[in-house]
mmCIF file of C-alpha atoms and ligand atoms in Angstrom:
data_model
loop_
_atom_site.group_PDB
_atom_site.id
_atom_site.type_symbol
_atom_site.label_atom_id
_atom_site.label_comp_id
_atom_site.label_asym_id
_atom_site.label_seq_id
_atom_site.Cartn_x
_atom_site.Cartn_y
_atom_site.Cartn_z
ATOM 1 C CA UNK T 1 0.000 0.000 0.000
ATOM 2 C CA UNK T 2 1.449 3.709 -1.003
ATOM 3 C CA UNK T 3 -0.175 6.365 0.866
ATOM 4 C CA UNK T 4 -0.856 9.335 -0.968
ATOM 5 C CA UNK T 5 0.653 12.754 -0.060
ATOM 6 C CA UNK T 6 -2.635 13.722 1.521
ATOM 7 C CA UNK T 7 -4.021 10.878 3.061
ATOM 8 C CA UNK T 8 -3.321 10.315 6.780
ATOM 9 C CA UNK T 9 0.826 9.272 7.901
ATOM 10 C CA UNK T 10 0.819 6.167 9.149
ATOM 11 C CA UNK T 11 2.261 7.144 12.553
ATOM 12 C CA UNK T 12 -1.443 8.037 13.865
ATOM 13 C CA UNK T 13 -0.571 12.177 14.648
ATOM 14 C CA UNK T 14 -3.506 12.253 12.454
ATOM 15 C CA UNK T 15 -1.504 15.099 10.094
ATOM 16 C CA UNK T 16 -1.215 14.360 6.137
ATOM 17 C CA UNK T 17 1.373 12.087 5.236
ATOM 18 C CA UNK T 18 3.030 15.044 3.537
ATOM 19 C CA UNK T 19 3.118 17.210 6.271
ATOM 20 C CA UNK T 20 4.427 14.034 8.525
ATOM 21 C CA UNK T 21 6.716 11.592 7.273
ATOM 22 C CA UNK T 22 7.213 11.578 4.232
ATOM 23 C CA UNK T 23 10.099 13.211 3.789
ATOM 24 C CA UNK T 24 11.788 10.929 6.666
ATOM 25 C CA UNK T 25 10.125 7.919 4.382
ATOM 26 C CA UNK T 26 11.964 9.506 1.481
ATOM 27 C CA UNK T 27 15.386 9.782 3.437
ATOM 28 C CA UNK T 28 14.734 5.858 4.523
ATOM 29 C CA UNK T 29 14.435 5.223 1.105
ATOM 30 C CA UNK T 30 17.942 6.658 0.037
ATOM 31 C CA UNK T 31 19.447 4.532 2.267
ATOM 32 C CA UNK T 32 17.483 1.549 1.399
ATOM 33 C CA UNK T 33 18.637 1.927 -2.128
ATOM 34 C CA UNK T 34 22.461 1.977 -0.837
ATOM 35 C CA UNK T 35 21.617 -1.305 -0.003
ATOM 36 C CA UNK T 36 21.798 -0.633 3.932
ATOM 37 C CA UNK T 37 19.362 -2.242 6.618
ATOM 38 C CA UNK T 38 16.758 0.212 7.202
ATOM 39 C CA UNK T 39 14.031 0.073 9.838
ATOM 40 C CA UNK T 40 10.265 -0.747 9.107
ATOM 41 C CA UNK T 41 7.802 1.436 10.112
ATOM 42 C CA UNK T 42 6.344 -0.602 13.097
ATOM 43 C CA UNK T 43 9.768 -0.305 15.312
ATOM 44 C CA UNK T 44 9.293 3.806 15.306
ATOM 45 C CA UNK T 45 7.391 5.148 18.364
ATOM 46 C CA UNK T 46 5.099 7.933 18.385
ATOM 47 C CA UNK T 47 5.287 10.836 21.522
ATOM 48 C CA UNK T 48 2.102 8.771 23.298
ATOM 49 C CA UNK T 49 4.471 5.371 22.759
ATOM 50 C CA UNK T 50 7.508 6.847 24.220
ATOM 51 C CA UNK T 51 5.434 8.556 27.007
ATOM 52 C CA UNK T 52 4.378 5.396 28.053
ATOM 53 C CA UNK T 53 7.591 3.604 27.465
ATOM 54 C CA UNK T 54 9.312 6.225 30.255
ATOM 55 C CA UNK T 55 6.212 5.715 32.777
ATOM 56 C CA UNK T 56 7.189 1.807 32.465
ATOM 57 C CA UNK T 57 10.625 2.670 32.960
ATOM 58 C CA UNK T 58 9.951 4.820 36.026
ATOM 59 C CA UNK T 59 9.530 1.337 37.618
ATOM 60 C CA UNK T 60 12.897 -0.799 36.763
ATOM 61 C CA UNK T 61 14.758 2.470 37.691
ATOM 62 C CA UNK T 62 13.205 2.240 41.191
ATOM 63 C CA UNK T 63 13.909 -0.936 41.615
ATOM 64 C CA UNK T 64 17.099 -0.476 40.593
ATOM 65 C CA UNK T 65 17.787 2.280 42.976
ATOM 66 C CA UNK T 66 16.294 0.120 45.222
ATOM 67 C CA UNK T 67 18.688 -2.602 44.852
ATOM 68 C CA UNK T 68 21.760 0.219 44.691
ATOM 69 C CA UNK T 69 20.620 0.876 48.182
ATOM 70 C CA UNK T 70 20.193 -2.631 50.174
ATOM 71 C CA UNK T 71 22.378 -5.109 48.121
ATOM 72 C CA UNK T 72 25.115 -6.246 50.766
ATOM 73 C CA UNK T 73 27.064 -9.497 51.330
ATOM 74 C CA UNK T 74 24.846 -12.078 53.259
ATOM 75 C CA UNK T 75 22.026 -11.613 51.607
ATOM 76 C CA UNK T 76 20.342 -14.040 48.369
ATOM 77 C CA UNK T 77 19.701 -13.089 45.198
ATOM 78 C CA UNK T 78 16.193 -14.571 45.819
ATOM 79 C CA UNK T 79 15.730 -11.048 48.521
ATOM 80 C CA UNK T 80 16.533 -9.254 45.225
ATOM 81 C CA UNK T 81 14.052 -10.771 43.122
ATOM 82 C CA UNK T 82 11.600 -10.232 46.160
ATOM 83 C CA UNK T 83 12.106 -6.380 45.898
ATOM 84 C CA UNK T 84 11.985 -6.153 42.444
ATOM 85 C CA UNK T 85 8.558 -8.093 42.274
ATOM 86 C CA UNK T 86 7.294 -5.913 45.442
ATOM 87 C CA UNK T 87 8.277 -2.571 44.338
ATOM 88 C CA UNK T 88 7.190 -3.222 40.433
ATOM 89 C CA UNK T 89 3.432 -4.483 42.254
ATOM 90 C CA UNK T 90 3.275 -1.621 44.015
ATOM 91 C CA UNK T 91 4.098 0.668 41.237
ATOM 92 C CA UNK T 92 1.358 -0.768 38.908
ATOM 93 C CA UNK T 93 3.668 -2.921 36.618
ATOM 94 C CA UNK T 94 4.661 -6.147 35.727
ATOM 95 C CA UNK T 95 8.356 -8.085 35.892
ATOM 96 C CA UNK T 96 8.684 -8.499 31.945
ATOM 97 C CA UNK T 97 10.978 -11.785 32.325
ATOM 98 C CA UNK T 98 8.286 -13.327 34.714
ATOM 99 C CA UNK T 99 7.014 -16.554 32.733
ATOM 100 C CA UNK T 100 8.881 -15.162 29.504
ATOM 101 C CA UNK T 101 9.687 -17.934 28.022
ATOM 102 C CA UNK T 102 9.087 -19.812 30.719
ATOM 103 C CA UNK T 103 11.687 -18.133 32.951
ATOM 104 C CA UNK T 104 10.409 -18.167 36.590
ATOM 105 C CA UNK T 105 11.600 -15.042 38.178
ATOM 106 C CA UNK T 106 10.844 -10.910 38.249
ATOM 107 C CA UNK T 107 14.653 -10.280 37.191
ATOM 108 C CA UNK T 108 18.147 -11.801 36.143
ATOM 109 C CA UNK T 109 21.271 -11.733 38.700
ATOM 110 C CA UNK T 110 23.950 -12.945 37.463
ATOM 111 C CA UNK T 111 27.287 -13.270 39.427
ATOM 112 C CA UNK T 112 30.802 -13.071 38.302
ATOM 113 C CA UNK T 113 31.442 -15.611 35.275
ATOM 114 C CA UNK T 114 27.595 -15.888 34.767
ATOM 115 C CA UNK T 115 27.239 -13.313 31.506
ATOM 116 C CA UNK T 116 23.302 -13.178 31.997
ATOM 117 C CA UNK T 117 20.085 -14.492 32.539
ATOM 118 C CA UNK T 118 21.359 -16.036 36.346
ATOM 119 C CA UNK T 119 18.393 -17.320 38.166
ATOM 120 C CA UNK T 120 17.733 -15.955 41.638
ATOM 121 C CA UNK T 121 17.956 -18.538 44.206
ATOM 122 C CA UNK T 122 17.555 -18.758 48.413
ATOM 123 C CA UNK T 123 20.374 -20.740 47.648
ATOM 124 C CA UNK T 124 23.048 -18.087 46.506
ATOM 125 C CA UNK T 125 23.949 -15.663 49.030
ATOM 126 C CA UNK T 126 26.136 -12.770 48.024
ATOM 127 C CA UNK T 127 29.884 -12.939 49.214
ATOM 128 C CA UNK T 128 32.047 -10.303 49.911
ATOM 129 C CA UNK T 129 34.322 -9.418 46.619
ATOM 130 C CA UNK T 130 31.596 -10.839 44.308
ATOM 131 C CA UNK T 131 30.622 -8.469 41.216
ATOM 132 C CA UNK T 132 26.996 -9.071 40.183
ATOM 133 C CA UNK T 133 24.493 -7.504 37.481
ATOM 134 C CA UNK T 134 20.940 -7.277 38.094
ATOM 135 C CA UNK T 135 18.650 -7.433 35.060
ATOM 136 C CA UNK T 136 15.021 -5.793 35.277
ATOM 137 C CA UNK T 137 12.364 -5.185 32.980
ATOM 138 C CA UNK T 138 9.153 -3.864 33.291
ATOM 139 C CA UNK T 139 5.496 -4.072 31.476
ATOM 140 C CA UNK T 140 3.413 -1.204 32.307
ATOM 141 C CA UNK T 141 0.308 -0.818 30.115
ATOM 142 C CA UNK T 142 1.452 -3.339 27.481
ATOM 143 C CA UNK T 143 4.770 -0.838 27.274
ATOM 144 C CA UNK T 144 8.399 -2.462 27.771
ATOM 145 C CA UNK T 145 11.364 -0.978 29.278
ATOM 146 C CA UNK T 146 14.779 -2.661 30.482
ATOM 147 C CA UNK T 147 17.764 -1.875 32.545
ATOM 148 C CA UNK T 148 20.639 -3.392 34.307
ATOM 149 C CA UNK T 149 23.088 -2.244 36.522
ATOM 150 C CA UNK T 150 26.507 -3.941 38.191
ATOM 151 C CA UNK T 151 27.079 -3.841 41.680
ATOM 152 C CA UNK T 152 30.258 -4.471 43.534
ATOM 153 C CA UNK T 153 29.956 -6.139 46.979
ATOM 154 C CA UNK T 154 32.262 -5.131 49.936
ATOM 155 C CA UNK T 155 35.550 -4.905 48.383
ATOM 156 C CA UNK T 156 36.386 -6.835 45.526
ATOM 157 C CA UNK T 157 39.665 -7.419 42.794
ATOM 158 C CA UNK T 158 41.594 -4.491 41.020
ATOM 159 C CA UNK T 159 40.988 -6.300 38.044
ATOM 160 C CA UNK T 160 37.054 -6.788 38.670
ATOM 161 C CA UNK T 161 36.836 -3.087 39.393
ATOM 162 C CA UNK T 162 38.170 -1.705 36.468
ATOM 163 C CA UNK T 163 35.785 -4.446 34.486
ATOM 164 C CA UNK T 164 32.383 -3.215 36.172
ATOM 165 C CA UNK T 165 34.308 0.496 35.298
ATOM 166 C CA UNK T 166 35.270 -0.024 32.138
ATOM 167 C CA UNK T 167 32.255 -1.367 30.769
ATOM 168 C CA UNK T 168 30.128 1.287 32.041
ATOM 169 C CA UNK T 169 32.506 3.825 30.509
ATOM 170 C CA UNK T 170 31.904 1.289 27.299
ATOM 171 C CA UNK T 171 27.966 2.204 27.625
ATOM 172 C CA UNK T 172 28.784 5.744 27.728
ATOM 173 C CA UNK T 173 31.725 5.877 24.702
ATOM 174 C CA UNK T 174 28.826 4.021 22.765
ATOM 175 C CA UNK T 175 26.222 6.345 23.460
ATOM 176 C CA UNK T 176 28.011 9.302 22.113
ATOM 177 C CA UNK T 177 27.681 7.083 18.611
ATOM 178 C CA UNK T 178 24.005 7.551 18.815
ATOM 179 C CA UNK T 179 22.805 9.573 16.133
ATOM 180 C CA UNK T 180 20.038 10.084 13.603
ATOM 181 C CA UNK T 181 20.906 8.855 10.079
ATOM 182 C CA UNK T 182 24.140 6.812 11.442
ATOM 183 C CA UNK T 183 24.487 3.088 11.662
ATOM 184 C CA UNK T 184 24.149 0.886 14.607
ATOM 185 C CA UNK T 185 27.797 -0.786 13.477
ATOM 186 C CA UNK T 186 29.012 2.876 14.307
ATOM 187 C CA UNK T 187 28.180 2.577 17.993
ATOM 188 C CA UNK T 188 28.762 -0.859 18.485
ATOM 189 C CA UNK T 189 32.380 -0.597 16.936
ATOM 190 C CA UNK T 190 33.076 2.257 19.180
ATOM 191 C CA UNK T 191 32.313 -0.079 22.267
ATOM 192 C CA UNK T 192 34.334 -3.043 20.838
ATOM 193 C CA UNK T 193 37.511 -0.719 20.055
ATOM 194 C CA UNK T 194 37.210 0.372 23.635
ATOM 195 C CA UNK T 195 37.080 -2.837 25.222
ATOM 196 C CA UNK T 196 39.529 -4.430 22.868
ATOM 197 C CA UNK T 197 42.132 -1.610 23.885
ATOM 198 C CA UNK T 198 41.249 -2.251 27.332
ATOM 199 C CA UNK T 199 42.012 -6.097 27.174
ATOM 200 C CA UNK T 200 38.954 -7.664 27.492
ATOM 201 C CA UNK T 201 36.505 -8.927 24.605
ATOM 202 C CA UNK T 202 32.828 -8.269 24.152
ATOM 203 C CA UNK T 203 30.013 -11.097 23.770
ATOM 204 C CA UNK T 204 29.413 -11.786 20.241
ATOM 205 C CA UNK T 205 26.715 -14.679 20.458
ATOM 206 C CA UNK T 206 24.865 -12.194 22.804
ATOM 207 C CA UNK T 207 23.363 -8.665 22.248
ATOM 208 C CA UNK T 208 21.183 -5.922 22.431
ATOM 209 C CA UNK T 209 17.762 -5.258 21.243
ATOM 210 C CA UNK T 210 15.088 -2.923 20.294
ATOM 211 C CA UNK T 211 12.251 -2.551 23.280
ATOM 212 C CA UNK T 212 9.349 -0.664 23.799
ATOM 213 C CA UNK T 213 5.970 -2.498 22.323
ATOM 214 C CA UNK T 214 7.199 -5.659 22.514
ATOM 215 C CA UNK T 215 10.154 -6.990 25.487
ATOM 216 C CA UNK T 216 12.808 -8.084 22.237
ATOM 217 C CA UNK T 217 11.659 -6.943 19.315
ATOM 218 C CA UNK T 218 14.015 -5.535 15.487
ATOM 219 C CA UNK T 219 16.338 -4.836 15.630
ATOM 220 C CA UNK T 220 19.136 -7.158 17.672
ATOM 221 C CA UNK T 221 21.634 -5.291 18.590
ATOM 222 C CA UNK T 222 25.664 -6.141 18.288
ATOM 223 C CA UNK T 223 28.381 -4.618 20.340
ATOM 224 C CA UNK T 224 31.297 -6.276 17.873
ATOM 225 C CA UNK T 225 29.711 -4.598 14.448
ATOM 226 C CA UNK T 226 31.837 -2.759 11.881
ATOM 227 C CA UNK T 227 31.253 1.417 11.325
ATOM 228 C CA UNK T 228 28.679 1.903 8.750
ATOM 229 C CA UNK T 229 27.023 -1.661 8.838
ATOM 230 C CA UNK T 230 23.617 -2.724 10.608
ATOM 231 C CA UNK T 231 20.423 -0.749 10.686
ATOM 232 C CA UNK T 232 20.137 2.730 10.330
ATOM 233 C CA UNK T 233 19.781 4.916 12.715
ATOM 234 C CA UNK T 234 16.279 7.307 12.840
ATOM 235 C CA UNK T 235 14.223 9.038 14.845
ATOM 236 C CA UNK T 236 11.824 7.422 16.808
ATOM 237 C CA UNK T 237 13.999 3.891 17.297
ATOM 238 C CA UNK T 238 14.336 2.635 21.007
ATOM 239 C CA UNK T 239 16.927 0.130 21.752
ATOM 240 C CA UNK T 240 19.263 -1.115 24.375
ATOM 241 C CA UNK T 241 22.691 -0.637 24.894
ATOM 242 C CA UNK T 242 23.900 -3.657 27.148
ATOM 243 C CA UNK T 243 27.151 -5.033 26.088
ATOM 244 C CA UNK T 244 28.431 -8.164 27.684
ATOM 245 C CA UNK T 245 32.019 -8.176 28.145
ATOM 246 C CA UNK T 246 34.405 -10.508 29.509
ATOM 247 C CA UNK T 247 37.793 -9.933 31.431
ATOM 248 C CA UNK T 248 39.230 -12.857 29.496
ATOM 249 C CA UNK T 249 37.901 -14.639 26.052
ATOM 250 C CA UNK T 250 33.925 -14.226 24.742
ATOM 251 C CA UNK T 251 33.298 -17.574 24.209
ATOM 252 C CA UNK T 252 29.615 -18.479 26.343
ATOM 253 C CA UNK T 253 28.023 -21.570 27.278
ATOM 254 C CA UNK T 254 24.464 -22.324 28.496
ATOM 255 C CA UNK T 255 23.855 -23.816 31.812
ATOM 256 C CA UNK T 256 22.695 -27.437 30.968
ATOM 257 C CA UNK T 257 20.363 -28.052 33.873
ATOM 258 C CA UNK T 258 17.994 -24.603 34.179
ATOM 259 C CA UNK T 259 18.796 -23.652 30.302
ATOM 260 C CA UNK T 260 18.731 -20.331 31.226
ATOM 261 C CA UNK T 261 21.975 -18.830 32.663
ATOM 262 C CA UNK T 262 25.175 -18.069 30.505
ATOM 263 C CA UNK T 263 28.592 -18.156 31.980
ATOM 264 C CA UNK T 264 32.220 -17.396 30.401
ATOM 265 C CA UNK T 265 33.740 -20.535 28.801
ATOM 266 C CA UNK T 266 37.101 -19.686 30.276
ATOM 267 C CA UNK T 267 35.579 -19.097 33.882
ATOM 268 C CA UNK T 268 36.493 -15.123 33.506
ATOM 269 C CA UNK T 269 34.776 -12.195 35.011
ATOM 270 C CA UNK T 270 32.032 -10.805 33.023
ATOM 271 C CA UNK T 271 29.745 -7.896 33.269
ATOM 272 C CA UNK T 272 27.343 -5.537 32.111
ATOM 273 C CA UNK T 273 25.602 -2.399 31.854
ATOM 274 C CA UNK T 274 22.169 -1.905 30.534
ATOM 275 C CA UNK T 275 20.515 1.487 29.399
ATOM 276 C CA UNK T 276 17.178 1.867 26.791
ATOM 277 C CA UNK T 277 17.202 4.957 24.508
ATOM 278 C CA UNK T 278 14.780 6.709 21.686
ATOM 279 C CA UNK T 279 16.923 8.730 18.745
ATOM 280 C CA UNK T 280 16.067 11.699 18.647
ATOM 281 C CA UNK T 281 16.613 14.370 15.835
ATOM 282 C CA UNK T 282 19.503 15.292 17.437
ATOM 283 C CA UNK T 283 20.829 11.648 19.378
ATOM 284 C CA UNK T 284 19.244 10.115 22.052
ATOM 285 C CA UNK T 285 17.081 10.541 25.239
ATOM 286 C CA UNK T 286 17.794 8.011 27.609
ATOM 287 C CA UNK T 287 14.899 6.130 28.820
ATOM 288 C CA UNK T 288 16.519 3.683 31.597
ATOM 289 C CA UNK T 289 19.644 3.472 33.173
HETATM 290 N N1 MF3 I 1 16.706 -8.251 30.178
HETATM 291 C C1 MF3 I 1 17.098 -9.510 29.630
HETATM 292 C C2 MF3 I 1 17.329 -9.379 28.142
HETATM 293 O O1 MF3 I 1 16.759 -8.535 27.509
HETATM 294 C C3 MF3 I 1 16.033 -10.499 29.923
HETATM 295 C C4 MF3 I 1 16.158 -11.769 29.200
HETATM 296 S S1 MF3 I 1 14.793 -12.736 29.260
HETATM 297 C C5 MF3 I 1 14.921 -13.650 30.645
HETATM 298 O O2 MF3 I 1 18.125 -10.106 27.577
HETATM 299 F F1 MF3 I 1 13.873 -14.392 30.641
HETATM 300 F F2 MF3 I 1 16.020 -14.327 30.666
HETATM 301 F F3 MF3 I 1 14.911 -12.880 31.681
HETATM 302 CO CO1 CO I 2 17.605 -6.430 27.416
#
């Protein structure tokens, strides 16, 4: 179907489609024709979808900040997953991961050499020195929004510090790639140069992905991508930037017995930091952090 110049855009402001988008349709199109990976229609948000992706988000924050505040050696990552499920009831929401899938908990913690995707348990209590990343993602009136954060507990390795630093300063150095009409490879090339220069290497099997009407939906989102390659870049696209990345070699494996939780091959360190953004005309707005 080809809407006319005056019929209504198909983003639902209810102006003509050539007072709307058309033109941005028309600047998709150039870049279709270059032969790069443009994005459909259905993955760009309207003002009312973002709104409502930031009220979701206003939950994982809190919990988030909530977890900042208590998490302490002694305690299980099972009293994690109780907060995050108390304070996202409370604030009108829904855990995204709980029963996605099948997975049985309100958020992911995963310790150490576990990449993502560890299971809370009474059973694992936090130990002084460990390094752990707590996943959460929220559902708030059918909207998505996703965060994780790392956490350092009591005093932990030089080497595990400057990991859980690093990467965050990874998030940030990829960020600044964010912009309208640039290519996804351009941030996530900017984050794998970092990390390579810093030692470490970045999950390739693993990635990013957009979020916002749906928990995953286009496009997935690599953090070892070449400048120039991947999807373009527009206005309106909300993604996360969550690079996994791993003191020693990227290589993953899949725990066998909850086929869930990822850990390093080579038993290494890993971590992560998790934001969700919307380009903008100028970059990007951050929606969690
Ligand atoms: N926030 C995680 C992600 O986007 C959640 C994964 S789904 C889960 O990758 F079921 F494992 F939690
Ligand atoms: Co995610």
């Amino acid at each position: 179907m080809t809407l006319g110049r005056n019929d209504l855009c198909w983003c639902g402001s209810g102006k003509k489609y050539k007072s709307c988008h058309l033109a941005f349709d028309q600047k998709i199109d150039l870049f279709r024709d270059k032969g790069h990976i443009v994005p459909s229609h259905d993955i760009i948000k309207s003002k009312e979808d973002i709104e409502g992706i930031k009220a979701s988000a206003k939950i994982n924050i809190a919990c988030l900040d909530y977890v900042a505040e208590h998490i302490r050696a002694g305690i299980s990552t099972q009293d994690i997953d109780d907060w995050v499920s108390k304070i996202t009831a409370e604030m009108g929401g829904i855990p995204a991961t709980l029963g996605y899938e099948g997975y049985p908990k309100s958020c992911c913690t995963s310790i150490n050499d576990e990449v993502c995707h560890g299971i809370p348990s009474e059973d694992v209590i936090l130990q002084d020195g460990d390094i752990i990343n707590v996943d959460c993602s929220t559902i708030l009136n059918g909207y998505f929004s996703d965060s994780s954060r790392m956490f350092i507990i009591g005093e932990t390795t030089p080497e595990k510090k400057k990991l859980v630093e690093d990467v965050k300063k990874a998030v940030e150095i990829g960020l600044a790639e964010i912009k309208p009409w640039r290519f996804l490879g351009d941030m996530g090339s900017a984050i794998n140069e970092f990390c390579k220069s810093q030692g470490y290497e970045v999950v390739v099997d693993i990635g990013g992905h957009g979020c916002g009407l749906e928990f995953h939906e286009e496009p997935w989102v690599s953090y070892v991508s070449k400048p120039g390659t991947e999807m373009l870049m527009v206005p309106g696209m909300c993604f996360t930037v969550e690079p996994m990345v791993n003191l020693g070699r990227h290589e993953i494996f899949q725990d066998e017995d909850n086929g869930w939780t990822i850990y390093t091959e080579d038993g290494s360190p890993s971590a992560q930091w998790e934001v969700q953004i919307v380009v903008t005309e100028d970059g990007y707005e951050m929606i969690t952090y």
